[in-house]
Structure formats: C-alpha cells, structure tokens
mmCIF file of C-alpha atoms and ligand atoms in Angstrom:
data_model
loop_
_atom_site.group_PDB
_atom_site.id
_atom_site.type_symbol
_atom_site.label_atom_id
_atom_site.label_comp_id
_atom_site.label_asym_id
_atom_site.label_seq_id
_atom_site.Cartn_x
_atom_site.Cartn_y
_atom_site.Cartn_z
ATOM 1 C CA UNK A 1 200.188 168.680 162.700
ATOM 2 C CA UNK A 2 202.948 168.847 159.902
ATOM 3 C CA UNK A 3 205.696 171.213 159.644
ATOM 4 C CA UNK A 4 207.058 173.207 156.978
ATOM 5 C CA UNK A 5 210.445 174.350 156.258
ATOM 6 C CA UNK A 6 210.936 178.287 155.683
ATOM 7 C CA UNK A 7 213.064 178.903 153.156
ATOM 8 C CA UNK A 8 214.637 182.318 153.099
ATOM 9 C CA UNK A 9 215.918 184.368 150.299
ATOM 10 C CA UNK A 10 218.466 187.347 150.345
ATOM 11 C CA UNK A 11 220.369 188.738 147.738
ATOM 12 C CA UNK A 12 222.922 191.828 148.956
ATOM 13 C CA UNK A 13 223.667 192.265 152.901
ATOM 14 C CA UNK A 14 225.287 195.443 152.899
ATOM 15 C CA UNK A 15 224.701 199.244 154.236
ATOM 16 C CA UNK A 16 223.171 200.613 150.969
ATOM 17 C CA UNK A 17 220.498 197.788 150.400
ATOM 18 C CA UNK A 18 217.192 196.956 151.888
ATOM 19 C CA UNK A 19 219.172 194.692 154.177
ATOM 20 C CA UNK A 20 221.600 196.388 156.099
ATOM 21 C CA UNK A 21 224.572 194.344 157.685
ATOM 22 C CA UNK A 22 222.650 195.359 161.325
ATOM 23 C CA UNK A 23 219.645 194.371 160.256
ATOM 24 C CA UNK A 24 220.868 190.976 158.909
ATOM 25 C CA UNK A 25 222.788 190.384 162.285
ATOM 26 C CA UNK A 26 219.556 191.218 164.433
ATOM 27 C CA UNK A 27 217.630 188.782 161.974
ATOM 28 C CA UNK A 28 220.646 186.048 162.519
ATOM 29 C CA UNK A 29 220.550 186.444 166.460
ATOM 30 C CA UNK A 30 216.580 186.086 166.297
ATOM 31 C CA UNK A 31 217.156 182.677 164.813
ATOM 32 C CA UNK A 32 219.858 181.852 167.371
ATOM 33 C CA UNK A 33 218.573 182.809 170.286
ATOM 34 C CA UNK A 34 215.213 181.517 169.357
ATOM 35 C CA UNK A 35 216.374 178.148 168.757
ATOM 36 C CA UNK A 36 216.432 177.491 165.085
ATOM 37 C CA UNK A 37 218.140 175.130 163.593
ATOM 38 C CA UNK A 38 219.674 176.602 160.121
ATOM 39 C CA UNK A 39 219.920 173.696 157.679
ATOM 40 C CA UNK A 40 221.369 172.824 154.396
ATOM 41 C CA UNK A 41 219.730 171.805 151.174
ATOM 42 C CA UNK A 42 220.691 168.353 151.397
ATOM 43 C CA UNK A 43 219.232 168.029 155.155
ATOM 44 C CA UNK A 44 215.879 169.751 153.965
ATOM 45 C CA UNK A 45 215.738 166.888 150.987
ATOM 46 C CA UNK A 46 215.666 164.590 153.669
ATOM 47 C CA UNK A 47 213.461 166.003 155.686
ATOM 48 C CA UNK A 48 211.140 165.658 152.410
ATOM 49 C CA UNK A 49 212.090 162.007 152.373
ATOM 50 C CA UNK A 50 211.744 160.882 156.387
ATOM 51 C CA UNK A 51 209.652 163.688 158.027
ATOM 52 C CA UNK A 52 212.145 163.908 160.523
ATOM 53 C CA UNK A 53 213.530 166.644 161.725
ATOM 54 C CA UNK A 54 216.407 167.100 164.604
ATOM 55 C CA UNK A 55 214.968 170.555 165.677
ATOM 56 C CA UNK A 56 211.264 171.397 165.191
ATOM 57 C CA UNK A 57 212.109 175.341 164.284
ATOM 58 C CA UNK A 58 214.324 174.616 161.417
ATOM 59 C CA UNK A 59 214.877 177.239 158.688
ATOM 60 C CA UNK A 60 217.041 177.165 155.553
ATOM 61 C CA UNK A 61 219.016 180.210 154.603
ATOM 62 C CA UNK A 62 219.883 181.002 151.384
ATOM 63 C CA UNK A 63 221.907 183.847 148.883
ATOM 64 C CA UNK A 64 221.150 184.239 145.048
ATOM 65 C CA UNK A 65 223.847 185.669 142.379
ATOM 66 C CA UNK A 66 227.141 185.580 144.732
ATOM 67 C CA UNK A 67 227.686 188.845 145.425
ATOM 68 C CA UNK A 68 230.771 190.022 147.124
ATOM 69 C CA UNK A 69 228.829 191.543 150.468
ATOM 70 C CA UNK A 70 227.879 188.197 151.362
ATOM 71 C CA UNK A 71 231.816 187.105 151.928
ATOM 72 C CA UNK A 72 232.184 191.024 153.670
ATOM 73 C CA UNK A 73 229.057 191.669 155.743
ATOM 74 C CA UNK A 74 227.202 187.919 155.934
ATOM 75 C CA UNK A 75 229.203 185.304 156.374
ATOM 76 C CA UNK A 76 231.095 186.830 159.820
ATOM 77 C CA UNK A 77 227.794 187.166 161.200
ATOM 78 C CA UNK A 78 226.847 183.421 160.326
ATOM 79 C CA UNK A 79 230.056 182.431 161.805
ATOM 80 C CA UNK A 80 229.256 184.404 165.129
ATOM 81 C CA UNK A 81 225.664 182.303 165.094
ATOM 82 C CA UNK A 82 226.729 179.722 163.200
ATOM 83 C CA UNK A 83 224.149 178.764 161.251
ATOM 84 C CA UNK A 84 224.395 177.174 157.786
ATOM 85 C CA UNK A 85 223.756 178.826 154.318
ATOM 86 C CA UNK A 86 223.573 178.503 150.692
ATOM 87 C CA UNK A 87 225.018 180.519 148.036
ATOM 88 C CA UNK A 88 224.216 180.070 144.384
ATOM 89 C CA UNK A 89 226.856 181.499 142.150
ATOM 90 C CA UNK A 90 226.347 183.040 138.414
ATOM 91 C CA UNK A 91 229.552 181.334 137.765
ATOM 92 C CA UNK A 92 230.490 183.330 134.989
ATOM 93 C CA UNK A 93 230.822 186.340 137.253
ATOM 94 C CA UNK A 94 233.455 184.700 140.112
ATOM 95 C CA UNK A 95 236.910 185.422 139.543
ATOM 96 C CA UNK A 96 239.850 183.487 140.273
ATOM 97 C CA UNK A 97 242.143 185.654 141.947
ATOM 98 C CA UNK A 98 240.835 188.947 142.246
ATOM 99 C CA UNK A 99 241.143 188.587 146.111
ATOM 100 C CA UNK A 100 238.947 191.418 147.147
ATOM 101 C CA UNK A 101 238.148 192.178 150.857
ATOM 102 C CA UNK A 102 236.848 195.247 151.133
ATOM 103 C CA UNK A 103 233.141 196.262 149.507
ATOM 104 C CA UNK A 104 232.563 199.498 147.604
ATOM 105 C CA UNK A 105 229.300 200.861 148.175
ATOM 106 C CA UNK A 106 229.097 203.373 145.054
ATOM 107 C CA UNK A 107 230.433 200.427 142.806
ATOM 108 C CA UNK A 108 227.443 198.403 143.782
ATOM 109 C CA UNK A 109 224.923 201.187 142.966
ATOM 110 C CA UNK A 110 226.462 202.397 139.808
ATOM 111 C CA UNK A 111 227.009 198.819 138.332
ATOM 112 C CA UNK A 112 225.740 196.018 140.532
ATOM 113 C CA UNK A 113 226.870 193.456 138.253
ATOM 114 C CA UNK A 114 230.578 194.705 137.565
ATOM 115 C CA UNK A 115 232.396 191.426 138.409
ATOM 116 C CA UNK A 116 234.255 193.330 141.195
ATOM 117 C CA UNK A 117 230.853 193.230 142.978
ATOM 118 C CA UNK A 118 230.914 189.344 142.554
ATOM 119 C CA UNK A 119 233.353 186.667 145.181
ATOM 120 C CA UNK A 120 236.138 185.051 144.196
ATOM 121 C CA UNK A 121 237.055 181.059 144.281
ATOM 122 C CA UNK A 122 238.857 181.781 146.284
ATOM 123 C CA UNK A 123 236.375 183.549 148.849
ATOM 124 C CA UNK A 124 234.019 180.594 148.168
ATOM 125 C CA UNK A 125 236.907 178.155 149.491
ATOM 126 C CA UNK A 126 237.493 179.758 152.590
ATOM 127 C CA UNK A 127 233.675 179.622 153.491
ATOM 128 C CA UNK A 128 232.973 176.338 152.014
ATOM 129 C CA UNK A 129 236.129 174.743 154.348
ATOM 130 C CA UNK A 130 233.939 176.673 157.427
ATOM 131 C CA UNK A 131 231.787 173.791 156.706
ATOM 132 C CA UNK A 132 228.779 176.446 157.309
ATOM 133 C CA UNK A 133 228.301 177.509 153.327
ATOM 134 C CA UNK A 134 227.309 175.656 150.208
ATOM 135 C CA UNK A 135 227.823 176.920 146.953
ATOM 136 C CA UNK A 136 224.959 175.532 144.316
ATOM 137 C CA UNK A 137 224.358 176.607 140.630
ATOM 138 C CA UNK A 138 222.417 179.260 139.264
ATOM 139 C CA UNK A 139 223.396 179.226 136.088
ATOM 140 C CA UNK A 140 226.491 180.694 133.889
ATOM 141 C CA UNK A 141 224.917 183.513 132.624
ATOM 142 C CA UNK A 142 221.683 183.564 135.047
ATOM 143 C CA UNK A 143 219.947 182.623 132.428
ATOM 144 C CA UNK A 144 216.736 183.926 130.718
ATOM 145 C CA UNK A 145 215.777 182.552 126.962
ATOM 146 C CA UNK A 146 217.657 185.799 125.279
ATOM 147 C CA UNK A 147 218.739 187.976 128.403
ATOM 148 C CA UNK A 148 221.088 186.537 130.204
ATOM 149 C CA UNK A 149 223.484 188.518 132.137
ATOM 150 C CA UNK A 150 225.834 189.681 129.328
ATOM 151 C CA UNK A 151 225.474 186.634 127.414
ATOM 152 C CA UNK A 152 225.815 187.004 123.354
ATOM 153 C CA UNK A 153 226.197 183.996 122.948
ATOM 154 C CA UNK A 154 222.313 182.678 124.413
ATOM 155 C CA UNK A 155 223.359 179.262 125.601
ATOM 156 C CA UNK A 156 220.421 176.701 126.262
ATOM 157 C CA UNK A 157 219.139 176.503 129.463
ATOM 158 C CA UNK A 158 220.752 172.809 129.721
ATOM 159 C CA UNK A 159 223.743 173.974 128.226
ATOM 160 C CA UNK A 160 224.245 176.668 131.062
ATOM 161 C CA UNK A 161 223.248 174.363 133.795
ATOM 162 C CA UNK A 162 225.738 171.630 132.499
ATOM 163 C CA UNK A 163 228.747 174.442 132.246
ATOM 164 C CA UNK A 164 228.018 175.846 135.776
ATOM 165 C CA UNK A 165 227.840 172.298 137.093
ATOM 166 C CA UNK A 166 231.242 172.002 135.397
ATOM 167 C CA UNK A 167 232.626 175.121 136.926
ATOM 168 C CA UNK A 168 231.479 174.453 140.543
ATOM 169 C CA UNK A 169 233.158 170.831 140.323
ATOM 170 C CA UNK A 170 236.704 171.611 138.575
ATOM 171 C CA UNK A 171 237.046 174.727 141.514
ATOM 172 C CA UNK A 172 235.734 173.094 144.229
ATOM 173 C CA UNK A 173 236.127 169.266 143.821
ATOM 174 C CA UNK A 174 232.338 169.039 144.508
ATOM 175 C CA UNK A 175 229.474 168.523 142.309
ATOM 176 C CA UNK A 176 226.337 171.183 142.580
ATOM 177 C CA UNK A 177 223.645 168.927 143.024
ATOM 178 C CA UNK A 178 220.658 172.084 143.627
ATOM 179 C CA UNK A 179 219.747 174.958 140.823
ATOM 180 C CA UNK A 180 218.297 178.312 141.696
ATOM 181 C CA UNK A 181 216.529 179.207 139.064
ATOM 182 C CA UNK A 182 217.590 183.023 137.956
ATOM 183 C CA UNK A 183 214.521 185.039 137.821
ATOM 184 C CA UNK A 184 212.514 182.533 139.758
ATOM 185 C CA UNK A 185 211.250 180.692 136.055
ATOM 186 C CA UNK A 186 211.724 177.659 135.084
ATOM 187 C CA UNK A 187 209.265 175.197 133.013
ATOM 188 C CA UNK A 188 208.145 171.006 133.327
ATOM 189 C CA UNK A 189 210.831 171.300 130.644
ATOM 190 C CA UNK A 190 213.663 172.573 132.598
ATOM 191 C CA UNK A 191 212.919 170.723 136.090
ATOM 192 C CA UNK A 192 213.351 167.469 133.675
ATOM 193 C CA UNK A 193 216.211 168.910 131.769
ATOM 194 C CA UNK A 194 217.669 169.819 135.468
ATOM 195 C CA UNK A 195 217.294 165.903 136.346
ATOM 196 C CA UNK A 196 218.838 164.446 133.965
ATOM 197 C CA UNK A 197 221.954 166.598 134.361
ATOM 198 C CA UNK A 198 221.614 164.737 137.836
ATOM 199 C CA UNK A 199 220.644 167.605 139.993
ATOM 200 C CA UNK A 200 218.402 166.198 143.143
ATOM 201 C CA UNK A 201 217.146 169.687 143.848
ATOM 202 C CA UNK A 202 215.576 173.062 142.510
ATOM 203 C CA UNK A 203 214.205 175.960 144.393
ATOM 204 C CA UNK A 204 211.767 178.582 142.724
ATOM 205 C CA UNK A 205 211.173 181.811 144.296
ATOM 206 C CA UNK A 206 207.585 180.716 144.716
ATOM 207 C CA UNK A 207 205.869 180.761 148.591
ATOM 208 C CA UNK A 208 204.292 177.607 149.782
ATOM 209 C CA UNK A 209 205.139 174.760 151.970
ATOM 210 C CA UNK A 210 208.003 172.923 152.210
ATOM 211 C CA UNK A 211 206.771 169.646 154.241
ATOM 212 C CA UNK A 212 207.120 166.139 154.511
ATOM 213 C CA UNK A 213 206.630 164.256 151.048
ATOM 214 C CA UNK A 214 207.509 167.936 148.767
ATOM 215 C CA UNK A 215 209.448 167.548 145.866
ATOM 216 C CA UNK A 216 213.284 168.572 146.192
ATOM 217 C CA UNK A 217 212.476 169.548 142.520
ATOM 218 C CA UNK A 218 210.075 172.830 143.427
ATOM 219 C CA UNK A 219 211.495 173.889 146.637
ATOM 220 C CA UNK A 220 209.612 177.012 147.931
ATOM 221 C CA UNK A 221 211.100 180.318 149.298
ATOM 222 C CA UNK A 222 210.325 183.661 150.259
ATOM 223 C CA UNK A 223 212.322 186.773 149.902
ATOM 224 C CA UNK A 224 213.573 188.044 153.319
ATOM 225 C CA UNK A 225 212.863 191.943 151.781
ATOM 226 C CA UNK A 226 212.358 193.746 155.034
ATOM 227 C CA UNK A 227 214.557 194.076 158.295
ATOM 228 C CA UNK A 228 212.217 194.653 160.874
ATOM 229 C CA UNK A 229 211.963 191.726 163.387
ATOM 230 C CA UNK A 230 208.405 191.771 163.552
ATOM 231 C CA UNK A 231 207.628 191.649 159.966
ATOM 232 C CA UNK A 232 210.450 188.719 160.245
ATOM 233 C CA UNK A 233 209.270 186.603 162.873
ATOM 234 C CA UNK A 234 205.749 186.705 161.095
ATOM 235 C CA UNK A 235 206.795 185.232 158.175
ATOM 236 C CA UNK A 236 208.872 183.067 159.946
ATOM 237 C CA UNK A 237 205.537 181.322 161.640
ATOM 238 C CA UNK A 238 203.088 182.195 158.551
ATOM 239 C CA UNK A 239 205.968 179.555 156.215
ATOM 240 C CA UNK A 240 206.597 176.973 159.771
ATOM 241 C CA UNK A 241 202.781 175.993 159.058
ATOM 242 C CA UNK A 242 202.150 173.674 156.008
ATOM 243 C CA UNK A 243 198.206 175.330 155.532
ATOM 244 C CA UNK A 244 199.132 178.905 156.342
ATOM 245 C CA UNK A 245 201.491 178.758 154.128
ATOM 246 C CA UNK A 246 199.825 176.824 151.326
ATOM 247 C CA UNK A 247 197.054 178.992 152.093
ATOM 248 C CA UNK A 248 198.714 182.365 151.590
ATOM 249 C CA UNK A 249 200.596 180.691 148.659
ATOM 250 C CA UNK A 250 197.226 180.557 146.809
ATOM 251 C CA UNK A 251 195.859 183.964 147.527
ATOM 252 C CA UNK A 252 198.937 185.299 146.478
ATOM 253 C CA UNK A 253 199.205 183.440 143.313
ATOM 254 C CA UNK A 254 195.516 184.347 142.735
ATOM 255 C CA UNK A 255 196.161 187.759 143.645
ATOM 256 C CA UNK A 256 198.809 187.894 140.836
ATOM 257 C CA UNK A 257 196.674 186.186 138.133
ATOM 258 C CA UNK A 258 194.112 189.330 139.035
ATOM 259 C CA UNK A 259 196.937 192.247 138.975
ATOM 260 C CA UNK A 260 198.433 190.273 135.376
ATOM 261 C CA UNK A 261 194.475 190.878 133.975
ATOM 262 C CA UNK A 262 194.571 194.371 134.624
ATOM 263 C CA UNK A 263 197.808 194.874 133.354
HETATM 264 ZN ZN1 LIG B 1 219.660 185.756 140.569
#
C-alpha cells in the first residue's frame, strides 16, 4: 500500500479570515501531537524519487502570496510545533524595509493587496535563518496573461518567473527552485518554460496524489478552507491514500467539467 503526501494550502492566518490564528494553532497541534512529520518541498521531491519516507504521516505545509499575517499570527505557532513551511512570495509586493510587526485587520479587508499587507525581506530573513520556512516563487506580478496584480506592463509568464527567481536570489543568496502557480493555471507550455529556467518543482492547486514516482513538476494540493478539526483530519486521511485521493481527484474534476456545461 503506497502513500501519498498531503499538501496543504493557506493563504491569510489571521482573526478576520476563514482561518483564524486559534484555529490555525489547533490545526498545527493536531499535526504535532499526532505525529506528523511537516516537510519541505525539496524532501517531498525526494520522496517522489526514493519512496522513502522518515515518518509515514508526513504532510507539507504551504502559504501562497506572502502576506504579512503569516510573519504575525503563523509562523510563532510553527515555531511552538515546529514544523516546516513554505511561503511563495509575489515578489513585487515585499518591501525592503518597511519593518512592520503589527497586522491591521481593517487594512486587510479594505485593500488586501496594499503592500503594507505584504512581509518584508527582511521578515522573510528572520524566518528563513529559523531554518523552518522556505520562500519559493510565485511570480512578480502573480501572473495571469493580462491581469496580473497591478501589472501594466503584462510581462510573459517566463519573463516573470525569471525576474522573481532573480529577486529571491539577490535578497536571499538562494535560488527558488519551486513555482506556485498564481491562480492555480499553468499550461504544458509553462511547466516546460518553468524547466528550463531550472526550476525542479511546480505545485498546482489541483487535488490528487502525491506518491512515489509523481512528477515534482504537477505537485498536488488542497486548500486548508475550513478550521474545524474534523473536517481537517478527514482530509488529512482522504489525501494520505494514493486511490482515495486519486479517486476523489476525478469526481471532482468531473464534477467541475459538469457545473462548467451548465454555466
Ligand atoms: Zn496567489
């Protein structure tokens, strides 16, 4: 019997969101105290390669966009468990030295994308020396062909993975080697274009199995959207088994080919 890898997505942690920084904590200290292992990117591309895995229950926890509640309300609580995360950065939203600490809730709702909402380098540093957080790409502009995040300019999609790669390597001295596609869509075109840019790994926001033998290039994730524990530890086990999960990942894709009819 194979296993698969869950992949987890969040977006904001904080007390106005569909996550609250409680109900992040109480998903955080299920993991713990259940004995998962929370890896990173580069030990789940392994994992692909060998099919070995140092703790059976291993999950991967990741962040999309970069926004400033993950520094205030998620990264203390994956110190207290630590456990290992990602964090894929728009980088044309991180400032240099706005050093910002504290979160402003009515900010957030009102304009979610002001860059105040967004880290800072030098935010990132800090967690990235905890040795607990990666920061990957996902994009410049989080791209979409002619609607990126205030983008006028409508780069390529190589040309915003190359200047993101860029970005990530002259402020932190390491090279992005995964891509979170924005929006969850990407094309044959742009896995190849994302390979010969030399990136070993792309995740989609696509549900399915993450096993021994998957591609690094199509990694699968689901979006953590609810709090409750029980609705939490379900998923957890429906995306630990490679056929449940490959399974659900086909009703649900043929569910959404039936709603896109009707549409
Ligand atoms: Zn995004």
């Amino acid at each position: 019997m194979g296993v698969s890898v869950p992949v987890l997505t969040y977006h904001h942690v904080n007390p106005s969101r569909e996550i609250t920084p409680a109900g992040f904590e109480k998903q955080m200290q299920f993991l713990s105290s259940n004995g998962y292992a929370a890896l990173s990117l580069e030990e789940l591309s392994e994992f692909f390669r060998t099919g070995k895995l140092k703790q059976t229950k291993s999950v991967v926890i990741t962040f999309d966009d970069g926004y400033l509640d993950n520094w205030v309300f998620a990264y203390p609580v994956l110190k207290k468990y630590d456990l290992k995360a990602t964090i894929f950065v728009v980088t044309n939203k991180i400032q240099d030295k706005n050093y910002r600490d504290s979160f402003d809730t009515e900010l957030d709702l009102k304009n979610e994308r002001h860059p105040d909402n967004f880290l800072s380098w030098e935010q990132i540093r800090i967690m990235e020396k905890s040795g607990l957080i990666d920061i990957q790409a996902h994009t410049h502009y989080h791209y979409k062909e002619g609607e990126s995040w205030g983008n006028t300019s409508n780069l390529s999609v190589q040309e915003e993975l190359v200047l993101c790669r860029k970005i990530i390597e002259e402020e932190l001295g390491n090279k992005s080697l995964f891509i979170a596609w924005p929006w969850g869509e990407y094309t044959e075109e742009s896995i190849k274009t994302a390979k010969e840019i030399g990136f070993k790994g792309a995740l989609s926001t696509k549900v399915g199995s993450n096993e021994f033998g998957s591609s690094a290039m199509e990694i699968k994730r689901f979006k953590v959207s609810r709090e409750d524990l029980d609705w939490f530890r379900k998923r957890l086990e429906l995306y630990s088994s490679p056929w449940r999960a490959k399974l659900y990942a086909s009703f649900y894709g043929f569910d959404r080919k039936i709603r896109n009819l009707w549409k």
